[in-house]
Each structure stands twice: as C-alpha cells, then as structure tokens.
Amino acid sequence: MPHRDGMNGDTETPPVQVGFIGLGDMGKPMAERLLAWPGGLVVCDLRPEVVEPFTAAGAKAAATAAEVAAQAEVISVVVVNDDQVRAVVTGPDGILSAARPGTVIAVHSTIADETAIELAAECARHGVDLVDAPISGGAGGAQQGRLAVMVGGSEAAYARLREPFRCFADLVVRAGEVGAGTRMKLARNLLHFVAFTAAGEAQRLAEAAGLDLRKLGRVVRHSDAVTGGAGSIILRDTTAPIPADDFWFPILSHVRNLGEKDLSLALALADRLHVELPLAQQAFTELGPGLGVGAGALAKERP
C-alpha cells in the first residue's frame, strides 16, 4: 500500500496513520478492518470496554478527538447525528483543536449536506479537509469489508482516503464536492425505504392470496441477488426522455412492457381480493416515464 512519489520515482511515501472516532454498531466493525492497515490505527470512544480489544490488538487509544488528531492524518468519524459531528470536529477537545494542516476528516455519519458544507468551510480555514463519506451496506457489510462509501470532497482528499477505506469497503466512489456524498446516500436510501414500503404491499397481496410470506421472501432475495434488484436499471447519465433511436430505448421499452403487464395482473388480483395497492397503482402509471420511454399501451388503456 505504500506508494512511490517524487520526480524520479524512487521516494517511498509511508502509509498514513488513521484515526477512528466512534466504535458503535457500525464504527466497531469498520475499525476492526483497519487493524490491518500498515500505517497504524488510533481509536477513540467514550466506553473503555469498547476500546480495550483494539489496544490489545495493537491499536493506540486516545481519550479525546483532539488526541486522535495529534497523531492521525486521516480521521474517520462515526457518531450519531449532526450535533455530535460538530462537537467531535469543532468542540473544545475536537479534531480542529489539534489537527495539523493537511489532515483529512471523513464523516461517515449520515448528516445534512448543509452541515457537511458548513464544517468543511470551517476546517478549510485551518488547512484541514473535511469530506462527507456516508456508507451503505450495514454492519454485516462492514464486517465483511464490503461497504460502499460515497465521498463528497476534493480529488486530493479522495486520493488520500481511498486506500485505507478499502480495508472496510470494496466500493469507494467520489460523488462530487463536499455535500455530494450525503446527497447520493439520501437518494440511495430513498430507493431502499420506498422498496421496503412496496414490500409491505406485496406481502399484503400475497397474504390475501393465501401464500406463505416466508417463501415469498426467499424468492425475492434469491432473484434480487441474481438480477441486482432495482439498481440494475440505473444505467444512464440522465433521466431525460430517451430518443427512439437511442441504444437504450428498445431495452427499457421491453422492461416497461413487462412491468406494465405484471403490474396490471397484480392490480387485477388485488381488485378481486379487495386489497389496496397505492404504490403499485402509482408504479403502473409512472414506470414508463421513469424509465425515460413513456407510458406503454397498457398504462394508456387503464383508467
């Protein structure tokens, strides 16, 4: 992981020391993956019993965020909310009270994008980079090193974070400037929780039809693992309507036609069973426009 630098390529730059603040349900498995990082790890949490296994494994312990900043060049922050992030970064014993110029702070907590922008501006006055770097994949993904990290920040900050982050993530993307990481996380989670709501509708229909819900769940998880689920249709650079001569038009028109057929059959079944499916009804009318190919024949015909 060390890399070569300099004009003649013969100067080796040692890996940065990483700090980690917040060893909760998400932070703990992420930090555990960083124990193998060759630059070393400094951890900080208010609970000594959580810190002890890390020091036993070779990490350094810090009592405050300032102590982390005095040692680490890249600092990950995984706390609960915006107020805690502000306290960790700008409080009396916060990172900025001791951070050296060039330090990079990565906020993994899901906070408001405005908070990230505000804190980044304050950090910049101290020569410190702050990026918003929310994560997706849950504690299980952290334990397996399979998180996705969405970074909002400069190219230079992203370059410094990328290698240590690969200890706990197998996808690290730069979403854009500060705030963009949070916006990408919000868009991703919008899909997540709308899908959960749709799963509730599907279960109501299945239950009314006398089906075993656990078996339905097995089928859904199996097919989503094969097809990639809803993310498999997020393929284009824009949501604008697709011209008829575009490569994607026949592909996504086919998806729309299949979807409208299956949704019309599900809605007909729901009518017979007296089950309300508002999301399914909305999907039926908006699937084609959402795909960029317009409503199909079935959606145009249905009142």
PDB file of C-alpha atoms in Angstrom:
ATOM      1  CA  MET A   1       0.000   0.000   0.000  1.00  0.00           C
ATOM      2  CA  PRO A   2       2.939   2.409   0.262  1.00  0.00           C
ATOM      3  CA  HIS A   3       3.355   4.319  -2.986  1.00  0.00           C
ATOM      4  CA  ARG A   4       6.244   5.955  -4.771  1.00  0.00           C
ATOM      5  CA  ASP A   5       6.490   9.679  -5.175  1.00  0.00           C
ATOM      6  CA  GLY A   6       8.971  12.235  -6.422  1.00  0.00           C
ATOM      7  CA  MET A   7      10.316  13.187  -9.810  1.00  0.00           C
ATOM      8  CA  ASN A   8      12.485  10.109 -10.301  1.00  0.00           C
ATOM      9  CA  GLY A   9      10.056   7.640  -8.713  1.00  0.00           C
ATOM     10  CA  ASP A  10      12.485   6.463  -6.019  1.00  0.00           C
ATOM     11  CA  THR A  11      10.949   8.038  -2.925  1.00  0.00           C
ATOM     12  CA  GLU A  12       8.594   5.814  -0.975  1.00  0.00           C
ATOM     13  CA  THR A  13       5.838   7.534   0.981  1.00  0.00           C
ATOM     14  CA  PRO A  14       4.757   5.605   4.087  1.00  0.00           C
ATOM     15  CA  PRO A  15       1.048   4.940   4.556  1.00  0.00           C
ATOM     16  CA  VAL A  16      -0.852   7.479   6.645  1.00  0.00           C
ATOM     17  CA  GLN A  17      -1.813   6.799  10.241  1.00  0.00           C
ATOM     18  CA  VAL A  18      -5.603   6.512  10.526  1.00  0.00           C
ATOM     19  CA  GLY A  19      -7.763   7.695  13.412  1.00  0.00           C
ATOM     20  CA  PHE A  20     -11.224   6.358  14.160  1.00  0.00           C
ATOM     21  CA  ILE A  21     -13.764   8.088  16.408  1.00  0.00           C
ATOM     22  CA  GLY A  22     -16.924   6.189  17.394  1.00  0.00           C
ATOM     23  CA  LEU A  23     -16.898   2.420  17.903  1.00  0.00           C
ATOM     24  CA  GLY A  24     -20.623   1.684  17.850  1.00  0.00           C
ATOM     25  CA  ASP A  25     -22.557  -0.841  15.800  1.00  0.00           C
ATOM     26  CA  MET A  26     -21.120   0.453  12.520  1.00  0.00           C
ATOM     27  CA  GLY A  27     -17.870   2.001  13.675  1.00  0.00           C
ATOM     28  CA  LYS A  28     -16.583  -1.039  15.542  1.00  0.00           C
ATOM     29  CA  PRO A  29     -16.533  -3.479  12.593  1.00  0.00           C
ATOM     30  CA  MET A  30     -15.161  -0.762  10.302  1.00  0.00           C
ATOM     31  CA  ALA A  31     -12.324  -0.003  12.720  1.00  0.00           C
ATOM     32  CA  GLU A  32     -11.626  -3.708  13.192  1.00  0.00           C
ATOM     33  CA  ARG A  33     -10.887  -3.957   9.496  1.00  0.00           C
ATOM     34  CA  LEU A  34      -8.398  -1.085   9.868  1.00  0.00           C
ATOM     35  CA  LEU A  35      -6.315  -3.007  12.404  1.00  0.00           C
ATOM     36  CA  ALA A  36      -4.506  -4.472   9.406  1.00  0.00           C
ATOM     37  CA  TRP A  37      -3.759  -1.037   7.900  1.00  0.00           C
ATOM     38  CA  PRO A  38       0.064  -0.730   7.802  1.00  0.00           C
ATOM     39  CA  GLY A  39       0.104   2.945   8.791  1.00  0.00           C
ATOM     40  CA  GLY A  40      -1.342   2.228  12.231  1.00  0.00           C
ATOM     41  CA  LEU A  41      -4.664   2.970  13.915  1.00  0.00           C
ATOM     42  CA  VAL A  42      -5.708   5.329  16.726  1.00  0.00           C
ATOM     43  CA  VAL A  43      -9.189   4.792  18.199  1.00  0.00           C
ATOM     44  CA  CYS A  44     -11.422   6.893  20.427  1.00  0.00           C
ATOM     45  CA  ASP A  45     -14.695   6.056  22.154  1.00  0.00           C
ATOM     46  CA  LEU A  46     -16.254   7.116  25.458  1.00  0.00           C
ATOM     47  CA  ARG A  47     -16.536   3.478  26.573  1.00  0.00           C
ATOM     48  CA  PRO A  48     -13.219   1.982  27.749  1.00  0.00           C
ATOM     49  CA  GLU A  49     -14.546  -1.563  27.413  1.00  0.00           C
ATOM     50  CA  VAL A  50     -15.056  -0.999  23.688  1.00  0.00           C
ATOM     51  CA  VAL A  51     -11.579   0.455  23.200  1.00  0.00           C
ATOM     52  CA  GLU A  52      -9.712  -2.279  25.107  1.00  0.00           C
ATOM     53  CA  PRO A  53      -9.938  -5.011  22.424  1.00  0.00           C
ATOM     54  CA  PHE A  54      -8.429  -2.578  19.920  1.00  0.00           C
ATOM     55  CA  THR A  55      -5.445  -1.726  22.092  1.00  0.00           C
ATOM     56  CA  ALA A  56      -4.980  -5.441  22.791  1.00  0.00           C
ATOM     57  CA  ALA A  57      -4.809  -5.937  19.014  1.00  0.00           C
ATOM     58  CA  GLY A  58      -2.142  -3.255  18.574  1.00  0.00           C
ATOM     59  CA  ALA A  59      -4.080  -0.012  18.063  1.00  0.00           C
ATOM     60  CA  LYS A  60      -3.393   3.150  20.045  1.00  0.00           C
ATOM     61  CA  ALA A  61      -6.085   4.634  22.297  1.00  0.00           C
ATOM     62  CA  ALA A  62      -6.982   8.317  22.541  1.00  0.00           C
ATOM     63  CA  ALA A  63      -9.150   9.864  25.237  1.00  0.00           C
ATOM     64  CA  THR A  64     -10.400  12.746  23.066  1.00  0.00           C
ATOM     65  CA  ALA A  65     -10.849  13.638  19.422  1.00  0.00           C
ATOM     66  CA  ALA A  66      -8.013  16.144  19.849  1.00  0.00           C
ATOM     67  CA  GLU A  67      -5.659  13.327  20.893  1.00  0.00           C
ATOM     68  CA  VAL A  68      -6.646  11.428  17.765  1.00  0.00           C
ATOM     69  CA  ALA A  69      -5.901  14.481  15.623  1.00  0.00           C
ATOM     70  CA  ALA A  70      -2.480  14.929  17.225  1.00  0.00           C
ATOM     71  CA  GLN A  71      -1.466  11.531  15.830  1.00  0.00           C
ATOM     72  CA  ALA A  72      -3.549  10.704  12.756  1.00  0.00           C
ATOM     73  CA  GLU A  73      -3.507  12.166   9.247  1.00  0.00           C
ATOM     74  CA  VAL A  74      -6.810  10.638   8.133  1.00  0.00           C
ATOM     75  CA  ILE A  75      -9.648  10.517  10.671  1.00  0.00           C
ATOM     76  CA  SER A  76     -12.934   8.633  10.296  1.00  0.00           C
ATOM     77  CA  VAL A  77     -15.913   9.820  12.353  1.00  0.00           C
ATOM     78  CA  VAL A  78     -18.875   7.523  13.032  1.00  0.00           C
ATOM     79  CA  VAL A  79     -21.186   9.161  15.580  1.00  0.00           C
ATOM     80  CA  VAL A  80     -24.950   9.533  15.799  1.00  0.00           C
ATOM     81  CA  ASN A  81     -26.041  12.901  14.429  1.00  0.00           C
ATOM     82  CA  ASP A  82     -25.124  16.410  13.241  1.00  0.00           C
ATOM     83  CA  ASP A  83     -24.646  17.808  16.773  1.00  0.00           C
ATOM     84  CA  GLN A  84     -22.239  15.033  17.708  1.00  0.00           C
ATOM     85  CA  VAL A  85     -20.301  15.519  14.486  1.00  0.00           C
ATOM     86  CA  ARG A  86     -19.990  19.250  15.224  1.00  0.00           C
ATOM     87  CA  ALA A  87     -18.758  18.518  18.757  1.00  0.00           C
ATOM     88  CA  VAL A  88     -16.193  15.992  17.517  1.00  0.00           C
ATOM     89  CA  VAL A  89     -14.875  18.346  14.835  1.00  0.00           C
ATOM     90  CA  THR A  90     -15.102  21.838  16.374  1.00  0.00           C
ATOM     91  CA  GLY A  91     -15.639  21.290  20.122  1.00  0.00           C
ATOM     92  CA  PRO A  92     -13.107  22.289  22.828  1.00  0.00           C
ATOM     93  CA  ASP A  93     -11.403  18.885  22.612  1.00  0.00           C
ATOM     94  CA  GLY A  94     -12.377  18.402  18.989  1.00  0.00           C
ATOM     95  CA  ILE A  95     -10.283  17.486  15.991  1.00  0.00           C
ATOM     96  CA  LEU A  96      -9.636  21.069  14.874  1.00  0.00           C
ATOM     97  CA  SER A  97      -8.061  21.969  18.220  1.00  0.00           C
ATOM     98  CA  ALA A  98      -5.078  19.747  17.399  1.00  0.00           C
ATOM     99  CA  ALA A  99      -5.236  18.809  13.698  1.00  0.00           C
ATOM    100  CA  ARG A 100      -2.224  19.607  11.544  1.00  0.00           C
ATOM    101  CA  PRO A 101      -2.694  21.209   8.124  1.00  0.00           C
ATOM    102  CA  GLY A 102      -3.274  18.508   5.538  1.00  0.00           C
ATOM    103  CA  THR A 103      -5.342  16.328   7.875  1.00  0.00           C
ATOM    104  CA  VAL A 104      -8.408  14.771   6.234  1.00  0.00           C
ATOM    105  CA  ILE A 105     -11.595  14.222   8.268  1.00  0.00           C
ATOM    106  CA  ALA A 106     -14.135  11.777   6.851  1.00  0.00           C
ATOM    107  CA  VAL A 107     -17.628  11.935   8.335  1.00  0.00           C
ATOM    108  CA  HIS A 108     -19.326   8.574   7.789  1.00  0.00           C
ATOM    109  CA  SER A 109     -22.428   9.526   9.789  1.00  0.00           C
ATOM    110  CA  THR A 110     -25.456  10.430   7.669  1.00  0.00           C
ATOM    111  CA  ILE A 111     -25.866  14.146   8.357  1.00  0.00           C
ATOM    112  CA  ALA A 112     -27.415  17.062   6.490  1.00  0.00           C
ATOM    113  CA  ASP A 113     -25.446  18.060   3.420  1.00  0.00           C
ATOM    114  CA  GLU A 114     -25.547  21.678   4.664  1.00  0.00           C
ATOM    115  CA  THR A 115     -23.811  20.569   7.871  1.00  0.00           C
ATOM    116  CA  ALA A 116     -21.019  18.961   5.877  1.00  0.00           C
ATOM    117  CA  ILE A 117     -20.560  22.105   3.779  1.00  0.00           C
ATOM    118  CA  GLU A 118     -20.541  24.345   6.868  1.00  0.00           C
ATOM    119  CA  LEU A 119     -17.983  22.197   8.690  1.00  0.00           C
ATOM    120  CA  ALA A 120     -15.813  21.823   5.594  1.00  0.00           C
ATOM    121  CA  ALA A 121     -15.583  25.618   5.320  1.00  0.00           C
ATOM    122  CA  GLU A 122     -14.553  25.882   8.977  1.00  0.00           C
ATOM    123  CA  CYS A 123     -11.966  23.129   8.534  1.00  0.00           C
ATOM    124  CA  ALA A 124     -10.559  24.780   5.404  1.00  0.00           C
ATOM    125  CA  ARG A 125      -9.688  27.850   7.474  1.00  0.00           C
ATOM    126  CA  HIS A 126      -7.345  25.571   9.446  1.00  0.00           C
ATOM    127  CA  GLY A 127      -5.853  23.908   6.376  1.00  0.00           C
ATOM    128  CA  VAL A 128      -7.845  20.731   7.040  1.00  0.00           C
ATOM    129  CA  ASP A 129     -10.037  18.860   4.547  1.00  0.00           C
ATOM    130  CA  LEU A 130     -13.432  17.573   5.675  1.00  0.00           C
ATOM    131  CA  VAL A 131     -15.353  15.213   3.422  1.00  0.00           C
ATOM    132  CA  ASP A 132     -18.757  13.672   3.870  1.00  0.00           C
ATOM    133  CA  ALA A 133     -18.336   9.938   3.307  1.00  0.00           C
ATOM    134  CA  PRO A 134     -21.583   8.145   4.199  1.00  0.00           C
ATOM    135  CA  ILE A 135     -21.672   4.381   3.894  1.00  0.00           C
ATOM    136  CA  SER A 136     -24.060   1.739   2.636  1.00  0.00           C
ATOM    137  CA  GLY A 137     -24.063  -1.949   3.461  1.00  0.00           C
ATOM    138  CA  GLY A 138     -24.810  -2.154   7.170  1.00  0.00           C
ATOM    139  CA  ALA A 139     -22.829  -3.791   9.964  1.00  0.00           C
ATOM    140  CA  GLY A 140     -22.674  -7.035   8.000  1.00  0.00           C
ATOM    141  CA  GLY A 141     -21.055  -5.268   5.081  1.00  0.00           C
ATOM    142  CA  ALA A 142     -18.564  -3.613   7.458  1.00  0.00           C
ATOM    143  CA  GLN A 143     -17.604  -6.963   8.979  1.00  0.00           C
ATOM    144  CA  GLN A 144     -17.011  -8.424   5.521  1.00  0.00           C
ATOM    145  CA  GLY A 145     -15.165  -5.378   4.174  1.00  0.00           C
ATOM    146  CA  ARG A 146     -17.941  -4.913   1.613  1.00  0.00           C
ATOM    147  CA  LEU A 147     -19.283  -1.436   2.323  1.00  0.00           C
ATOM    148  CA  ALA A 148     -19.916   1.185  -0.330  1.00  0.00           C
ATOM    149  CA  VAL A 149     -18.546   4.638   0.550  1.00  0.00           C
ATOM    150  CA  MET A 150     -19.809   7.789  -1.190  1.00  0.00           C
ATOM    151  CA  VAL A 151     -17.255  10.584  -0.812  1.00  0.00           C
ATOM    152  CA  GLY A 152     -18.048  14.269  -1.172  1.00  0.00           C
ATOM    153  CA  GLY A 153     -14.825  16.258  -1.279  1.00  0.00           C
ATOM    154  CA  SER A 154     -11.827  17.316  -3.312  1.00  0.00           C
ATOM    155  CA  GLU A 155      -9.931  14.973  -5.611  1.00  0.00           C
ATOM    156  CA  ALA A 156      -6.862  15.365  -3.381  1.00  0.00           C
ATOM    157  CA  ALA A 157      -8.741  14.358  -0.223  1.00  0.00           C
ATOM    158  CA  TYR A 158     -10.367  11.444  -2.031  1.00  0.00           C
ATOM    159  CA  ALA A 159      -6.950  10.210  -3.180  1.00  0.00           C
ATOM    160  CA  ARG A 160      -5.680  10.122   0.415  1.00  0.00           C
ATOM    161  CA  LEU A 161      -8.734   8.273   1.717  1.00  0.00           C
ATOM    162  CA  ARG A 162      -9.140   5.681  -0.976  1.00  0.00           C
ATOM    163  CA  GLU A 163      -6.539   3.133   0.150  1.00  0.00           C
ATOM    164  CA  PRO A 164      -7.335   2.988   3.897  1.00  0.00           C
ATOM    165  CA  PHE A 165     -11.062   2.933   3.117  1.00  0.00           C
ATOM    166  CA  ARG A 166     -10.535  -0.200   1.032  1.00  0.00           C
ATOM    167  CA  CYS A 167      -9.905  -2.043   4.300  1.00  0.00           C
ATOM    168  CA  PHE A 168     -13.643  -1.881   5.058  1.00  0.00           C
ATOM    169  CA  ALA A 169     -15.170  -1.099   1.640  1.00  0.00           C
ATOM    170  CA  ASP A 170     -14.993  -2.772  -1.736  1.00  0.00           C
ATOM    171  CA  LEU A 171     -16.592   0.229  -3.455  1.00  0.00           C
ATOM    172  CA  VAL A 172     -15.323   3.761  -2.844  1.00  0.00           C
ATOM    173  CA  VAL A 173     -16.687   6.420  -5.204  1.00  0.00           C
ATOM    174  CA  ARG A 174     -16.197  10.169  -5.355  1.00  0.00           C
ATOM    175  CA  ALA A 175     -19.705  11.616  -5.659  1.00  0.00           C
ATOM    176  CA  GLY A 176     -18.514  15.189  -6.174  1.00  0.00           C
ATOM    177  CA  GLU A 177     -17.656  18.139  -3.946  1.00  0.00           C
ATOM    178  CA  VAL A 178     -18.479  18.335  -0.239  1.00  0.00           C
ATOM    179  CA  GLY A 179     -22.162  17.517   0.348  1.00  0.00           C
ATOM    180  CA  ALA A 180     -22.440  15.271  -2.699  1.00  0.00           C
ATOM    181  CA  GLY A 181     -21.696  12.120  -0.710  1.00  0.00           C
ATOM    182  CA  THR A 182     -24.636  12.801   1.588  1.00  0.00           C
ATOM    183  CA  ARG A 183     -26.934  13.606  -1.341  1.00  0.00           C
ATOM    184  CA  MET A 184     -26.009  10.321  -3.003  1.00  0.00           C
ATOM    185  CA  LYS A 185     -26.664   8.433   0.251  1.00  0.00           C
ATOM    186  CA  LEU A 186     -30.098  10.082   0.573  1.00  0.00           C
ATOM    187  CA  ALA A 187     -31.014   9.130  -2.998  1.00  0.00           C
ATOM    188  CA  ARG A 188     -29.821   5.582  -2.408  1.00  0.00           C
ATOM    189  CA  ASN A 189     -31.803   5.275   0.838  1.00  0.00           C
ATOM    190  CA  LEU A 190     -34.909   6.799  -0.732  1.00  0.00           C
ATOM    191  CA  LEU A 191     -34.919   3.787  -3.049  1.00  0.00           C
ATOM    192  CA  HIS A 192     -34.224   1.461  -0.115  1.00  0.00           C
ATOM    193  CA  PHE A 193     -37.128   2.552   2.054  1.00  0.00           C
ATOM    194  CA  VAL A 194     -39.621   3.058  -0.765  1.00  0.00           C
ATOM    195  CA  ALA A 195     -38.781  -0.531  -1.718  1.00  0.00           C
ATOM    196  CA  PHE A 196     -39.490  -1.608   1.869  1.00  0.00           C
ATOM    197  CA  THR A 197     -42.891   0.084   1.617  1.00  0.00           C
ATOM    198  CA  ALA A 198     -43.532  -1.727  -1.663  1.00  0.00           C
ATOM    199  CA  ALA A 199     -42.531  -4.979   0.045  1.00  0.00           C
ATOM    200  CA  GLY A 200     -45.324  -4.326   2.533  1.00  0.00           C
ATOM    201  CA  GLU A 201     -47.813  -4.037  -0.331  1.00  0.00           C
ATOM    202  CA  ALA A 202     -46.509  -7.224  -1.910  1.00  0.00           C
ATOM    203  CA  GLN A 203     -46.895  -9.058   1.390  1.00  0.00           C
ATOM    204  CA  ARG A 204     -50.468  -7.843   1.825  1.00  0.00           C
ATOM    205  CA  LEU A 205     -51.358  -9.095  -1.649  1.00  0.00           C
ATOM    206  CA  ALA A 206     -49.587 -12.426  -1.064  1.00  0.00           C
ATOM    207  CA  GLU A 207     -51.253 -12.893   2.331  1.00  0.00           C
ATOM    208  CA  ALA A 208     -54.686 -12.160   0.901  1.00  0.00           C
ATOM    209  CA  ALA A 209     -53.954 -14.722  -1.813  1.00  0.00           C
ATOM    210  CA  GLY A 210     -53.142 -17.367   0.818  1.00  0.00           C
ATOM    211  CA  LEU A 211     -49.404 -17.535   0.115  1.00  0.00           C
ATOM    212  CA  ASP A 212     -46.558 -18.329   2.528  1.00  0.00           C
ATOM    213  CA  LEU A 213     -44.806 -14.992   3.157  1.00  0.00           C
ATOM    214  CA  ARG A 214     -41.540 -16.582   4.213  1.00  0.00           C
ATOM    215  CA  LYS A 215     -41.325 -18.481   0.953  1.00  0.00           C
ATOM    216  CA  LEU A 216     -42.071 -15.256  -0.919  1.00  0.00           C
ATOM    217  CA  GLY A 217     -39.194 -13.614   0.947  1.00  0.00           C
ATOM    218  CA  ARG A 218     -36.844 -16.396  -0.096  1.00  0.00           C
ATOM    219  CA  VAL A 219     -37.837 -15.974  -3.738  1.00  0.00           C
ATOM    220  CA  VAL A 220     -37.371 -12.186  -3.606  1.00  0.00           C
ATOM    221  CA  ARG A 221     -33.925 -12.397  -2.005  1.00  0.00           C
ATOM    222  CA  HIS A 222     -32.832 -15.078  -4.464  1.00  0.00           C
ATOM    223  CA  SER A 223     -33.974 -13.236  -7.593  1.00  0.00           C
ATOM    224  CA  ASP A 224     -32.613  -9.861  -6.407  1.00  0.00           C
ATOM    225  CA  ALA A 225     -29.215 -11.467  -5.791  1.00  0.00           C
ATOM    226  CA  VAL A 226     -29.245 -12.727  -9.386  1.00  0.00           C
ATOM    227  CA  THR A 227     -30.663  -9.652 -11.144  1.00  0.00           C
ATOM    228  CA  GLY A 228     -29.238  -6.867  -8.975  1.00  0.00           C
ATOM    229  CA  GLY A 229     -32.664  -5.582  -7.951  1.00  0.00           C
ATOM    230  CA  ALA A 230     -33.749  -2.020  -8.663  1.00  0.00           C
ATOM    231  CA  GLY A 231     -30.172  -0.806  -9.074  1.00  0.00           C
ATOM    232  CA  SER A 232     -29.845  -2.818 -12.260  1.00  0.00           C
ATOM    233  CA  ILE A 233     -31.864  -0.233 -14.225  1.00  0.00           C
ATOM    234  CA  ILE A 234     -29.882   2.813 -13.015  1.00  0.00           C
ATOM    235  CA  LEU A 235     -27.688   2.784 -16.094  1.00  0.00           C
ATOM    236  CA  ARG A 236     -27.984   6.155 -17.804  1.00  0.00           C
ATOM    237  CA  ASP A 237     -26.374   9.572 -17.248  1.00  0.00           C
ATOM    238  CA  THR A 238     -29.706  11.424 -17.266  1.00  0.00           C
ATOM    239  CA  THR A 239     -33.402  10.962 -16.512  1.00  0.00           C
ATOM    240  CA  ALA A 240     -34.426  12.828 -19.684  1.00  0.00           C
ATOM    241  CA  PRO A 241     -36.739  11.046 -22.160  1.00  0.00           C
ATOM    242  CA  ILE A 242     -34.861   8.633 -24.414  1.00  0.00           C
ATOM    243  CA  PRO A 243     -34.982   9.252 -28.178  1.00  0.00           C
ATOM    244  CA  ALA A 244     -36.474   6.387 -30.186  1.00  0.00           C
ATOM    245  CA  ASP A 245     -33.157   5.803 -31.992  1.00  0.00           C
ATOM    246  CA  ASP A 246     -31.137   5.572 -28.746  1.00  0.00           C
ATOM    247  CA  PHE A 247     -29.456   2.267 -27.815  1.00  0.00           C
ATOM    248  CA  TRP A 248     -31.404   2.101 -24.537  1.00  0.00           C
ATOM    249  CA  PHE A 249     -34.866   2.740 -25.992  1.00  0.00           C
ATOM    250  CA  PRO A 250     -35.732  -0.844 -27.055  1.00  0.00           C
ATOM    251  CA  ILE A 251     -34.136  -2.310 -23.900  1.00  0.00           C
ATOM    252  CA  LEU A 252     -36.013  -0.118 -21.434  1.00  0.00           C
ATOM    253  CA  SER A 253     -39.210  -0.254 -23.511  1.00  0.00           C
ATOM    254  CA  HIS A 254     -39.064  -4.035 -23.080  1.00  0.00           C
ATOM    255  CA  VAL A 255     -38.625  -3.567 -19.301  1.00  0.00           C
ATOM    256  CA  ARG A 256     -41.613  -1.189 -19.270  1.00  0.00           C
ATOM    257  CA  ASN A 257     -43.818  -3.599 -21.235  1.00  0.00           C
ATOM    258  CA  LEU A 258     -43.009  -6.498 -18.918  1.00  0.00           C
ATOM    259  CA  GLY A 259     -43.549  -4.312 -15.874  1.00  0.00           C
ATOM    260  CA  GLU A 260     -46.874  -2.931 -17.038  1.00  0.00           C
ATOM    261  CA  LYS A 261     -48.114  -6.440 -17.828  1.00  0.00           C
ATOM    262  CA  ASP A 262     -47.145  -7.844 -14.435  1.00  0.00           C
ATOM    263  CA  LEU A 263     -48.399  -4.799 -12.555  1.00  0.00           C
ATOM    264  CA  SER A 264     -51.743  -4.921 -14.387  1.00  0.00           C
ATOM    265  CA  LEU A 265     -52.142  -8.576 -13.417  1.00  0.00           C
ATOM    266  CA  ALA A 266     -51.220  -7.828  -9.785  1.00  0.00           C
ATOM    267  CA  LEU A 267     -53.680  -4.929  -9.663  1.00  0.00           C
ATOM    268  CA  ALA A 268     -56.422  -7.107 -11.124  1.00  0.00           C
ATOM    269  CA  LEU A 269     -55.727  -9.746  -8.467  1.00  0.00           C
ATOM    270  CA  ALA A 270     -55.787  -7.048  -5.782  1.00  0.00           C
ATOM    271  CA  ASP A 271     -59.178  -5.829  -7.049  1.00  0.00           C
ATOM    272  CA  ARG A 272     -60.609  -9.344  -6.736  1.00  0.00           C
ATOM    273  CA  LEU A 273     -59.165  -9.767  -3.247  1.00  0.00           C
ATOM    274  CA  HIS A 274     -60.137  -6.220  -2.140  1.00  0.00           C
ATOM    275  CA  VAL A 275     -56.523  -5.228  -1.328  1.00  0.00           C
ATOM    276  CA  GLU A 276     -55.435  -1.596  -1.721  1.00  0.00           C
ATOM    277  CA  LEU A 277     -52.100  -1.214  -3.547  1.00  0.00           C
ATOM    278  CA  PRO A 278     -51.445   2.538  -3.910  1.00  0.00           C
ATOM    279  CA  LEU A 279     -47.745   2.177  -4.669  1.00  0.00           C
ATOM    280  CA  ALA A 280     -48.413  -0.468  -7.297  1.00  0.00           C
ATOM    281  CA  GLN A 281     -51.002   1.774  -8.932  1.00  0.00           C
ATOM    282  CA  GLN A 282     -48.554   4.661  -8.988  1.00  0.00           C
ATOM    283  CA  ALA A 283     -45.821   2.399 -10.378  1.00  0.00           C
ATOM    284  CA  PHE A 284     -48.140   1.226 -13.150  1.00  0.00           C
ATOM    285  CA  THR A 285     -48.672   4.777 -14.416  1.00  0.00           C
ATOM    286  CA  GLU A 286     -45.130   6.060 -13.771  1.00  0.00           C
ATOM    287  CA  LEU A 287     -42.935   3.106 -14.712  1.00  0.00           C
ATOM    288  CA  GLY A 288     -42.540   4.025 -18.383  1.00  0.00           C
ATOM    289  CA  PRO A 289     -41.940   7.749 -17.821  1.00  0.00           C
ATOM    290  CA  GLY A 290     -39.497   6.898 -15.022  1.00  0.00           C
ATOM    291  CA  LEU A 291     -37.551   4.682 -17.398  1.00  0.00           C
ATOM    292  CA  GLY A 292     -37.491   7.501 -19.943  1.00  0.00           C
ATOM    293  CA  VAL A 293     -39.568   5.718 -22.599  1.00  0.00           C
ATOM    294  CA  GLY A 294     -43.082   6.978 -21.812  1.00  0.00           C
ATOM    295  CA  ALA A 295     -46.181   5.039 -20.850  1.00  0.00           C
ATOM    296  CA  GLY A 296     -46.866   1.814 -22.700  1.00  0.00           C
ATOM    297  CA  ALA A 297     -50.081   0.614 -24.239  1.00  0.00           C
ATOM    298  CA  LEU A 298     -51.424  -0.989 -21.048  1.00  0.00           C
ATOM    299  CA  ALA A 299     -50.880   2.105 -18.921  1.00  0.00           C
ATOM    300  CA  LYS A 300     -52.532   4.278 -21.567  1.00  0.00           C
ATOM    301  CA  GLU A 301     -55.565   1.976 -21.699  1.00  0.00           C
ATOM    302  CA  ARG A 302     -56.134   1.547 -17.950  1.00  0.00           C
ATOM    303  CA  PRO A 303     -58.433   4.191 -16.483  1.00  0.00           C
TER     304      PRO A 303
END
